[in-house]
Tab-separated table of C-alpha atoms and ligand atoms in Angstrom:
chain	number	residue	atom	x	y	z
A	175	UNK	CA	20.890	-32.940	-21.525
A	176	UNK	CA	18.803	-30.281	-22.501
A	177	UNK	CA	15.379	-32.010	-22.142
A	178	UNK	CA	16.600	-33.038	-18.484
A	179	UNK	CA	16.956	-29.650	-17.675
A	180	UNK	CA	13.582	-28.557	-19.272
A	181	UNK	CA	11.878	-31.658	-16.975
A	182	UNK	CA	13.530	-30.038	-13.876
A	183	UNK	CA	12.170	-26.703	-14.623
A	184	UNK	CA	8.710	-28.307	-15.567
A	185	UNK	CA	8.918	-29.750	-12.286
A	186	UNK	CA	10.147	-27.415	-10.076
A	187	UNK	CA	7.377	-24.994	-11.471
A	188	UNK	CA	4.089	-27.722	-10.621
A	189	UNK	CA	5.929	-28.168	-7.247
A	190	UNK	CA	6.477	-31.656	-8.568
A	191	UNK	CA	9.348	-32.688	-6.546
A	192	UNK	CA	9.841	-36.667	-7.698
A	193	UNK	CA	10.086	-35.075	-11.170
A	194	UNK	CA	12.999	-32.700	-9.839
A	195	UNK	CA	14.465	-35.560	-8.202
A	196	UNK	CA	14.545	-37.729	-11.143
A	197	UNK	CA	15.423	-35.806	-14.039
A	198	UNK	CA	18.130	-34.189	-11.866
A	199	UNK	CA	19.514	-38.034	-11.176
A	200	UNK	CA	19.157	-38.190	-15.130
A	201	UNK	CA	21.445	-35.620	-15.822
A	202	UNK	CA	23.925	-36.234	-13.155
A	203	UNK	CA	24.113	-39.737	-14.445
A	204	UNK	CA	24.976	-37.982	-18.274
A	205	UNK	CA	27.004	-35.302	-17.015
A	206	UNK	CA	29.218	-38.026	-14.940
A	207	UNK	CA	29.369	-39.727	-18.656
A	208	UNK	CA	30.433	-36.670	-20.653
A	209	UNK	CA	33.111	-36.222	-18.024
A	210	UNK	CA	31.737	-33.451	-15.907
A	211	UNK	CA	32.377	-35.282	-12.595
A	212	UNK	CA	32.146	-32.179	-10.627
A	213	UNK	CA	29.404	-30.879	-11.696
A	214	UNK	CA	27.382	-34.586	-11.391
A	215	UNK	CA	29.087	-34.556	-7.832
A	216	UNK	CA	27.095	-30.847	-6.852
A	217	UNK	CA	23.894	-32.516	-8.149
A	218	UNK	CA	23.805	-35.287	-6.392
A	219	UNK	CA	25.040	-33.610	-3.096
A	220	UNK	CA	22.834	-30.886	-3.418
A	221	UNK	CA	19.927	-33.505	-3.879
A	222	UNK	CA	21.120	-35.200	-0.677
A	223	UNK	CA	20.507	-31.877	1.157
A	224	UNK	CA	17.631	-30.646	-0.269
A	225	UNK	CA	15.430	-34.035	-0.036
A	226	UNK	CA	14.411	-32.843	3.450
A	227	UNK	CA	13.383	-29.363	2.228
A	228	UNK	CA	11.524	-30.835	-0.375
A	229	UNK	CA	8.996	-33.338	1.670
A	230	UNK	CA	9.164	-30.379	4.271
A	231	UNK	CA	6.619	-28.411	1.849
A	232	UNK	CA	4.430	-31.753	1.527
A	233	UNK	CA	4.199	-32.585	5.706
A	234	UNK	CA	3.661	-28.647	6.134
A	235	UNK	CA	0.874	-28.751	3.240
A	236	UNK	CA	-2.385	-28.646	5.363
A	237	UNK	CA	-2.084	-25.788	8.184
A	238	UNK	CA	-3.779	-26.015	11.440
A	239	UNK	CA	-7.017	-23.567	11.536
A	240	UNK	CA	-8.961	-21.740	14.020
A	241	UNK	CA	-12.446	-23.210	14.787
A	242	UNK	CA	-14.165	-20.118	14.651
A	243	UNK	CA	-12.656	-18.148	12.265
A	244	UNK	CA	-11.619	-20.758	10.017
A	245	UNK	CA	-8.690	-18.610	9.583
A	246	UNK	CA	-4.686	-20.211	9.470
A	247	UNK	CA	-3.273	-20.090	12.920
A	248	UNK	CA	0.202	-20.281	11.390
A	249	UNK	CA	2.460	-19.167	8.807
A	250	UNK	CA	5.268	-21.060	7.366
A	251	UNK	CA	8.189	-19.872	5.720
A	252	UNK	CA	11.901	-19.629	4.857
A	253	UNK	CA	13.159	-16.456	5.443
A	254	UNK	CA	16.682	-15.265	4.059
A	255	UNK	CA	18.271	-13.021	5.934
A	256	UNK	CA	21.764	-12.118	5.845
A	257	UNK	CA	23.849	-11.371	9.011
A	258	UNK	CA	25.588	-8.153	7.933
A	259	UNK	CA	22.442	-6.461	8.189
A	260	UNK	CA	21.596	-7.156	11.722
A	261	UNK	CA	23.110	-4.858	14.380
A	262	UNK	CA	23.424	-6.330	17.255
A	263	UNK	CA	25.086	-5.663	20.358
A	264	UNK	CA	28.787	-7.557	20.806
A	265	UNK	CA	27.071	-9.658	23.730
A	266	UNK	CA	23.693	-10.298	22.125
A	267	UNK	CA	25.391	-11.579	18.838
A	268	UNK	CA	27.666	-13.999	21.200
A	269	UNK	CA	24.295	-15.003	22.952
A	270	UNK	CA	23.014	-15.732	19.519
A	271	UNK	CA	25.642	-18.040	18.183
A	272	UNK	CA	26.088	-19.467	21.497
A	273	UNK	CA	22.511	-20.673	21.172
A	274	UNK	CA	22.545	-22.018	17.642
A	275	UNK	CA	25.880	-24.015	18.340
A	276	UNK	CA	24.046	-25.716	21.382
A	277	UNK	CA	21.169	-26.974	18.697
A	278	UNK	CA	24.041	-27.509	16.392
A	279	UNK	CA	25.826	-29.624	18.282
A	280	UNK	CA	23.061	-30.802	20.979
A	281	UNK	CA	24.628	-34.501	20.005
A	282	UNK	CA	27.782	-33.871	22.012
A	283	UNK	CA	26.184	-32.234	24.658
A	284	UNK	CA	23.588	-34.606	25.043
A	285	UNK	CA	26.527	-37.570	25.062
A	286	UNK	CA	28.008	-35.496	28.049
A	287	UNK	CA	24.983	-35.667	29.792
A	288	UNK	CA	23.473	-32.305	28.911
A	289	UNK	CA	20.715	-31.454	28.226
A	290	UNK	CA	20.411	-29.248	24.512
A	291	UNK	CA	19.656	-25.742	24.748
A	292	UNK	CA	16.399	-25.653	22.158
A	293	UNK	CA	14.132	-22.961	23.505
A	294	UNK	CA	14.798	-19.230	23.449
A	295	UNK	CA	12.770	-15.857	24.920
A	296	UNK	CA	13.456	-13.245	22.896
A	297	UNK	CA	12.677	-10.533	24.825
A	298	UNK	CA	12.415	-6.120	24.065
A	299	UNK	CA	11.178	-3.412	22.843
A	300	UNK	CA	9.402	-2.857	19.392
A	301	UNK	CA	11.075	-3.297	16.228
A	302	UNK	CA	14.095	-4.112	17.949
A	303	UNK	CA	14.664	-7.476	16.046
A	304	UNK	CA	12.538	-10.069	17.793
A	305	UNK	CA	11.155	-11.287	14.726
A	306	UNK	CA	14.243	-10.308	12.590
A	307	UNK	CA	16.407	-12.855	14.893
A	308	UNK	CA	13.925	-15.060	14.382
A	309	UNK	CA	14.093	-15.416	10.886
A	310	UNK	CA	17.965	-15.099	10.696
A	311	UNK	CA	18.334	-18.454	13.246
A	312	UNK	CA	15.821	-20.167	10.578
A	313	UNK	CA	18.018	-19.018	7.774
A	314	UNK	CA	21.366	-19.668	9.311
A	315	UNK	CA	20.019	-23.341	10.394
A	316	UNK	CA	18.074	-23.797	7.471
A	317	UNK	CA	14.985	-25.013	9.878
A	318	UNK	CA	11.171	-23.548	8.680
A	319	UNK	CA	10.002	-20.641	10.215
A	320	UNK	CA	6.523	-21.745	11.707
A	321	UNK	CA	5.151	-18.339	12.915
A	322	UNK	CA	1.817	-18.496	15.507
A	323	UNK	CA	0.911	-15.031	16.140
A	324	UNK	CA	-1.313	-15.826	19.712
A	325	UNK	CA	-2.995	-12.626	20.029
A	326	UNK	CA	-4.994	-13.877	17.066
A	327	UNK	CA	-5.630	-17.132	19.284
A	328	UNK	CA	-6.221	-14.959	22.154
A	329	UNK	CA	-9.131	-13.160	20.779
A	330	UNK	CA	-10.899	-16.520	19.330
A	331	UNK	CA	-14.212	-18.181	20.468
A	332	UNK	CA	-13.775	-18.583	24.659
A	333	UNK	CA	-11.829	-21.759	25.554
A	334	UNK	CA	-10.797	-22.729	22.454
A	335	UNK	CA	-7.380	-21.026	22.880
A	336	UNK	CA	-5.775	-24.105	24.754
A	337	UNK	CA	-6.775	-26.313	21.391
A	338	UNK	CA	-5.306	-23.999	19.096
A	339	UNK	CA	-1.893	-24.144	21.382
A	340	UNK	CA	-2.323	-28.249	21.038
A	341	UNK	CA	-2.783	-27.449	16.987
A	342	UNK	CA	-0.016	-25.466	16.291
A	343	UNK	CA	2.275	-27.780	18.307
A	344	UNK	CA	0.869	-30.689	16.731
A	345	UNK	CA	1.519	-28.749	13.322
A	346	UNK	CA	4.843	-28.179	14.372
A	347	UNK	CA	6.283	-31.661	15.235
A	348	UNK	CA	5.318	-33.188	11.832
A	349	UNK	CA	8.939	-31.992	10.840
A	350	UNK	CA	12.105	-30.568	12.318
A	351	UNK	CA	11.191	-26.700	12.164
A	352	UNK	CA	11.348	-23.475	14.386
A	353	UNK	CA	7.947	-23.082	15.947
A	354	UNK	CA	8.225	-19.636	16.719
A	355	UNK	CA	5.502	-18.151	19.054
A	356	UNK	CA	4.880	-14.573	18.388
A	357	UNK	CA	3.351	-11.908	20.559
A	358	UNK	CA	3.597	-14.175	23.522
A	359	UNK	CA	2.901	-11.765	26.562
A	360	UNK	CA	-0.669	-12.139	25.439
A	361	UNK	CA	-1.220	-15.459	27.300
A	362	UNK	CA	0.152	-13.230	30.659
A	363	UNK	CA	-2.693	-10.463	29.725
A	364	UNK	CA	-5.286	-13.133	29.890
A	365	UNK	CA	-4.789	-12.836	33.785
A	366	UNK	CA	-5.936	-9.506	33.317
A	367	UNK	CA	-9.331	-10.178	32.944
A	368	UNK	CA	-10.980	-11.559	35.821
A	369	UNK	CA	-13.855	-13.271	33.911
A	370	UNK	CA	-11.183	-15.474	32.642
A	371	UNK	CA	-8.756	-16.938	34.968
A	372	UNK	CA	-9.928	-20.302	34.478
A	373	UNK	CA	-9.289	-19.837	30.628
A	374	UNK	CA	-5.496	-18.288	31.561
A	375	UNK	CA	-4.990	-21.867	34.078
A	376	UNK	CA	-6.327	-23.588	30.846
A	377	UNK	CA	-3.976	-22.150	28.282
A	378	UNK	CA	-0.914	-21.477	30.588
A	379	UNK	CA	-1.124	-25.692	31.710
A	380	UNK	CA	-1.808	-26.264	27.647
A	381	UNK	CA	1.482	-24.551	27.058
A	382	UNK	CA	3.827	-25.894	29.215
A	383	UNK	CA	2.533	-29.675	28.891
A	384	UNK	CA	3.232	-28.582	24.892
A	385	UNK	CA	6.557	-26.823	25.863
A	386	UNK	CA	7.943	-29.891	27.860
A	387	UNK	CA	7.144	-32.665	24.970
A	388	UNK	CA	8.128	-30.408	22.509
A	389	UNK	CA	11.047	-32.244	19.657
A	390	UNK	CA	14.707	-31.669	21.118
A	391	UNK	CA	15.254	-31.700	17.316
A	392	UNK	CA	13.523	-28.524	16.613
A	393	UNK	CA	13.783	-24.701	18.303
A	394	UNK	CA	11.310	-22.916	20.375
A	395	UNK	CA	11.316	-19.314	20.044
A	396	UNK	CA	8.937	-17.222	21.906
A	397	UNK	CA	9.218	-12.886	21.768
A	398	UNK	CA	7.494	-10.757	23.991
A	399	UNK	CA	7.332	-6.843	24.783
A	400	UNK	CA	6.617	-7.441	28.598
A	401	UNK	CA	8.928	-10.197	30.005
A	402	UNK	CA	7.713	-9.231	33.315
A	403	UNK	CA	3.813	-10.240	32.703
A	404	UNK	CA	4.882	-14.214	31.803
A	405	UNK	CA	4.146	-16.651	34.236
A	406	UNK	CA	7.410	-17.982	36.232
A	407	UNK	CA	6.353	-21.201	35.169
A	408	UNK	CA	6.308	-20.664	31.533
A	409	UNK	CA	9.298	-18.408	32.021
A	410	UNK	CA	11.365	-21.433	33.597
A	411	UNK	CA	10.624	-23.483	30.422
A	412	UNK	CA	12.896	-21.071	28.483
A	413	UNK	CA	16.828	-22.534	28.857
A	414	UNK	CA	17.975	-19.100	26.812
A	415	UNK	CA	16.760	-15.520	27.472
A	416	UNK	CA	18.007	-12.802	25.347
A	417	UNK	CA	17.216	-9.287	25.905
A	418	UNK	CA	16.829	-7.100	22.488
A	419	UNK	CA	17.116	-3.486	23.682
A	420	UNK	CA	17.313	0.286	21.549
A	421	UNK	CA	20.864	0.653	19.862
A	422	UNK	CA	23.492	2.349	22.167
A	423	UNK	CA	25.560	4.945	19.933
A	424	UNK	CA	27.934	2.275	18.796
A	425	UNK	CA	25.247	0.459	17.022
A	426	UNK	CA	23.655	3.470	15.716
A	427	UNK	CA	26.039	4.091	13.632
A	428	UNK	CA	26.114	0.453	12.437
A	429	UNK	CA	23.731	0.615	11.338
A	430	UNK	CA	23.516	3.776	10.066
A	431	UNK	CA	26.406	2.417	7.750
A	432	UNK	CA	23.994	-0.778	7.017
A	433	UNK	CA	21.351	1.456	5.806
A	434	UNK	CA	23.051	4.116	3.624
A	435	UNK	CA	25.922	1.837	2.533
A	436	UNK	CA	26.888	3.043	-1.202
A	437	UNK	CA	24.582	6.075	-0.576
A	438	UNK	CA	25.891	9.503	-0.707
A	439	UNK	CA	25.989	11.621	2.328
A	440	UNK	CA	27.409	14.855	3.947
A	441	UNK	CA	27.772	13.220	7.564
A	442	UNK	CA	29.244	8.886	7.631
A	443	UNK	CA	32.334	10.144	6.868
A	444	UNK	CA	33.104	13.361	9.261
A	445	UNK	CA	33.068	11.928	12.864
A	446	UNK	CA	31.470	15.408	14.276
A	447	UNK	CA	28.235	15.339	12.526
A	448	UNK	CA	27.941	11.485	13.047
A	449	UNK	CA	28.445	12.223	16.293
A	450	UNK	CA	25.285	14.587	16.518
A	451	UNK	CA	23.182	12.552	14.665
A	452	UNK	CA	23.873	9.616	16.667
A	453	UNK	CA	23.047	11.375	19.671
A	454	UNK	CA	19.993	12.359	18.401
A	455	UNK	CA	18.539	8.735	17.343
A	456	UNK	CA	19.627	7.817	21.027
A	457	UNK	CA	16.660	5.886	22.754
A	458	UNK	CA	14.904	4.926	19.410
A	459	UNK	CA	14.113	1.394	18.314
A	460	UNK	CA	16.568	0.141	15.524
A	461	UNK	CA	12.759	0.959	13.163
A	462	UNK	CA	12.360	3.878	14.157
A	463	UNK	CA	16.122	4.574	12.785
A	464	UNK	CA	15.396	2.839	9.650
A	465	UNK	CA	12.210	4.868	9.040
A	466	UNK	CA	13.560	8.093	9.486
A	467	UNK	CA	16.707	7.116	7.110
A	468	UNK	CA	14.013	5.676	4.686
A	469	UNK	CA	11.752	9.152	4.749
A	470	UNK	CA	14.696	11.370	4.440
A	471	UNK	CA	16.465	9.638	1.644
A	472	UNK	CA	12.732	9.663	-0.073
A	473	UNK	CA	12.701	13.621	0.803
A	474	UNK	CA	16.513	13.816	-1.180
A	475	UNK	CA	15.039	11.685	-4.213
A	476	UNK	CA	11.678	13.807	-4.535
A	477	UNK	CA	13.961	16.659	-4.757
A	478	UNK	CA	15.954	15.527	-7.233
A	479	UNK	CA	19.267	15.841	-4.951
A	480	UNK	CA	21.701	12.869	-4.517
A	481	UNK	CA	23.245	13.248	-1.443
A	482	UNK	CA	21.532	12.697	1.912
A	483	UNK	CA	22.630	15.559	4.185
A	484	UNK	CA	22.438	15.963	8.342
A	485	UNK	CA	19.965	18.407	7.776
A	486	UNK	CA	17.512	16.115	6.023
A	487	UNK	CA	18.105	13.078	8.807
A	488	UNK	CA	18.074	15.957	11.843
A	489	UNK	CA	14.570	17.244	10.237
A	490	UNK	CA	12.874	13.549	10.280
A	491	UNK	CA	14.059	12.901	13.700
A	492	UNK	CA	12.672	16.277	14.765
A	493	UNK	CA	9.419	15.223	13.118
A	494	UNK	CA	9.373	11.644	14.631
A	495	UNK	CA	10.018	13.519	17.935
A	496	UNK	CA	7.410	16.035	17.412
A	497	UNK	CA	5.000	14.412	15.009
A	498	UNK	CA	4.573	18.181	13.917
A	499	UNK	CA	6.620	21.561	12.885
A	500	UNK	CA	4.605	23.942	14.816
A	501	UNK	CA	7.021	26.618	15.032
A	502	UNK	CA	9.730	26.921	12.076
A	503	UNK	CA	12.356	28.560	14.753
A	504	UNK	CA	12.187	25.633	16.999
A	505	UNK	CA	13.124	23.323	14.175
A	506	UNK	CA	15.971	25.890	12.772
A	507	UNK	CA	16.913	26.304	16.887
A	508	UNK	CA	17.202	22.174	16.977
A	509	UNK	CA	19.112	21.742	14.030
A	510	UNK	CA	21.949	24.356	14.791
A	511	UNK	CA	21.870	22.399	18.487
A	512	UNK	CA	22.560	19.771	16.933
A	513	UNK	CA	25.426	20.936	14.754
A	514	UNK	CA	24.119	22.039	11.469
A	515	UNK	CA	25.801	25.010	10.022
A	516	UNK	CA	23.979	28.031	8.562
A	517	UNK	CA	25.015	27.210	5.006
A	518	UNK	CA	23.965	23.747	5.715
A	519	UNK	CA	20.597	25.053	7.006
A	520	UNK	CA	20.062	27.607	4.457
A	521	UNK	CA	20.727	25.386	1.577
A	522	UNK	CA	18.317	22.304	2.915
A	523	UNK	CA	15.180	24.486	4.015
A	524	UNK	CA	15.753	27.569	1.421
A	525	UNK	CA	15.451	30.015	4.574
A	526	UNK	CA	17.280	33.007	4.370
A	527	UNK	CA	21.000	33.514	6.070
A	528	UNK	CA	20.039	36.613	7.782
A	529	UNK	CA	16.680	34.982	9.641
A	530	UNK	CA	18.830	31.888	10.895
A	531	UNK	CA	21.766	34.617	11.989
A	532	UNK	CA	18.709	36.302	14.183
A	533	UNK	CA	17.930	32.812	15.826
A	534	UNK	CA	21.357	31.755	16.508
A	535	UNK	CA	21.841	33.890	18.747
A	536	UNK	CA	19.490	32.365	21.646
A	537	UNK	CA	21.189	29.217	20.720
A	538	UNK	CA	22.906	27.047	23.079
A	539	UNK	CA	25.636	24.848	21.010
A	540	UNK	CA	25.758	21.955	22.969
A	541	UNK	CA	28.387	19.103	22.381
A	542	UNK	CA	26.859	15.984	20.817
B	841	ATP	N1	19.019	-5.383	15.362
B	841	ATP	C1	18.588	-4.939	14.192
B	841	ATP	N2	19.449	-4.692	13.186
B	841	ATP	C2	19.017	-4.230	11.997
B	841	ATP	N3	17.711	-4.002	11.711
B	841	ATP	C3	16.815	-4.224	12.674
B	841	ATP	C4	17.203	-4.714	13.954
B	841	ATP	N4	16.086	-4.853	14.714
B	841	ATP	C5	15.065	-4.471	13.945
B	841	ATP	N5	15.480	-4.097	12.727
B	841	ATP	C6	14.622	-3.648	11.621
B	841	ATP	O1	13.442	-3.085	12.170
B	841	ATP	C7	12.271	-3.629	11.579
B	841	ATP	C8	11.386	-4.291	12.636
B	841	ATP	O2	12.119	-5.313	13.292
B	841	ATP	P1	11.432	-6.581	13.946
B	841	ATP	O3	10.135	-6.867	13.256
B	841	ATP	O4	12.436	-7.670	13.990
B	841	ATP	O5	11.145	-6.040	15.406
B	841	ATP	P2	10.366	-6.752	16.600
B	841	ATP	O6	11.269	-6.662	17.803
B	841	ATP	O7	9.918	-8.097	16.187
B	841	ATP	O8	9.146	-5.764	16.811
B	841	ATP	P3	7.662	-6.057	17.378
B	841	ATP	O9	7.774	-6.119	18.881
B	841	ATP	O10	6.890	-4.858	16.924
B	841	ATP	O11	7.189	-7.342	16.775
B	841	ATP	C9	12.763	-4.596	10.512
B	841	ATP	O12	12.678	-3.921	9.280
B	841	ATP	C10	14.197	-4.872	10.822
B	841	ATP	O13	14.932	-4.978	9.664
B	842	MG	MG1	8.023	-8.909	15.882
């Protein structure tokens, strides 16, 4: 039994997948001798399942590549991310699921005459989890993640941006996947640029010939920043739109818990100072929130402190506000608005109690 699991690792490490699949028969076949039914019965099952996956890294072997460049025009990959650490708003979420059941199930609809709901606009702001969906509705359906970024088409030798579209769908129907087009408000910008509306008619009629054969078998993502540029056209192609906006309060603190959860801190568990620092991370992307957690807990490790206090987080979002400290009394003035105490202050920037007693007083608390 041993050797057969040596072969499996042998194989597994060449990417030599018949070798996997046949020593792994092997040793179900023994284990199912020696007794261990269950365990032969997870082998074989699991073998059933992973097939697919397996050929999927042969058909996926030779990428499409740009003419000019000679550069890859996509990635592939199988990205594992784990629900509990995207915050999303109650609505969004249901919009989510709602659109993976559809491809889920798109047998029953399509017996009832429907039509499966396989293409999705993701649609936002920076870093508000355009990609990040992306890669959770490839891990959660267990599809590949083929990623075209098309400003790097975009910017490509003149008219050969319509062939790289062809490509990468071409690419993407050797196998059931998620072709998920990245960055696509850049096709809209084309328009911008006089020179090259016949290019834009080129690449937009490209797309949607590509978008309308496209495999009811695998999912079309798309993400853009500007919604507003796409052609109504292209825009009609798109059966689900979900908007990905800046956290509301709620999800601030979220995913403030997400972040800092098992970390030490003066603030997640009394609701006033949560309260203030929430209020202060309103309108930032959930990255920006993530940063400025990241650099303050680095600030409380270079100091050799453990816990992460509302100072430290009020200071970074000051500085992601600011970009600079040019005056120390501003930053002492914002931190008592937003509910830091003098102790609190004193003890996190070393300043004296009697200084921060002589700014206090122009000082208007405000309620967070
Ligand atoms: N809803 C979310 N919940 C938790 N983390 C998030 C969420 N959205 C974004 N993030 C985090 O922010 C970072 C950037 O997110 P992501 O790349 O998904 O944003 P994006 O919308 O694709 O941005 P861009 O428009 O710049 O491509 C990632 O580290 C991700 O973990
Ligand atoms: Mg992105």
């Amino acid at each position: 039994m041993y050797t057969e699991i040596v072969k499996i690792i042998e194989g597994g490490l060449v990417n030599d997948k018949e070798k996997v699949i046949n020593y792994a028969t092997v040793l179900a076949n023994n284990l199912e001798k020696q007794g261990d039914i269950s365990l032969a019965k997870k082998i074989r099952s699991t073998l059933i399942q992973k097939k697919g996956a397996l050929t999927a890294l042969d058909s996926f072997a030779t990428k499409p590549v740009d003419a000019e460049s000679r550069m890859d025009i996509v990635e592939v990959s199988y990205p594992q991310v784990d629900a509990a650490q995207i915050v999303l708003s109650k609505y969004t979420q249901e919009a989510i699921y709602n659109f993976i059941e559809s491809y889920n199930r798109r047998d029953v609809l399509l017996k009832s005459g429907f039509d499966a709901s396989n293409s999705l606009l993701l649609y936002g702001p920076p870093g508000c989890g355009k990609t990040t969906v992306a890669q959770f509705i490839s891990s959660i359906t267990g599809l590949p993640l083929v990623t075209a970024r098309l400003d790097g088409l975009v910017s490509s030798l003149l008219g050969s941006t319509a062939k790289n579209i062809r490509k990468i769908f071409d690419y993407a129907s050797r196998r059931e996947c998620i072709l998920f087009l990245d960055e696509f408000d850049v096709v809209a910008k084309l328009r911008d640029d006089k020179n090259e509306l016949g290019e834009l008619k080129r690449v937009v009629n490209s797309l949607i010939q590509n978008i309308d054969t496209f495999s009811s078998d695998s999912i079309l993502i798309a993400a853009t920043n500007h919604q507003e540029l796409l052609d109504p056209a292209i825009w009609r192609r798109f059966t689900t739109v979900i908007t990905l906006d800046r956290p509301q309060k709620e999800e601030i603190k979220q995913l403030l818990f997400v972040i800092l959860n098992g970390k030490s801190t003066n603030f997640l568990a009394v609701p006033k100072k949560l309260d203030f620092i929430e209020a202060a991370l309103v309108g930032l992307s959930h990255s920006d929130i993530k940063t400025i957690i990241f650099n303050a807990m680095r600030g409380v490790i270079l100091s050799d402190r453990d816990c992460l206090t509302n100072c430290d987080v009020l200071k970074e979002i000051y500085f992601h506000r600011n970009h600079t400290v040019e005056d120390e009394d501003e930053l002492i003035k914002y931190l008592m608005e937003n509910g830091a105490t003098h102790k609190e202050i004193n003890e996190s920037m070393k300043i004296p109690l009697r200084k921060i007693q002589g700014i206090s007083k122009n000082v208007d608390r405000k309620e967070p």
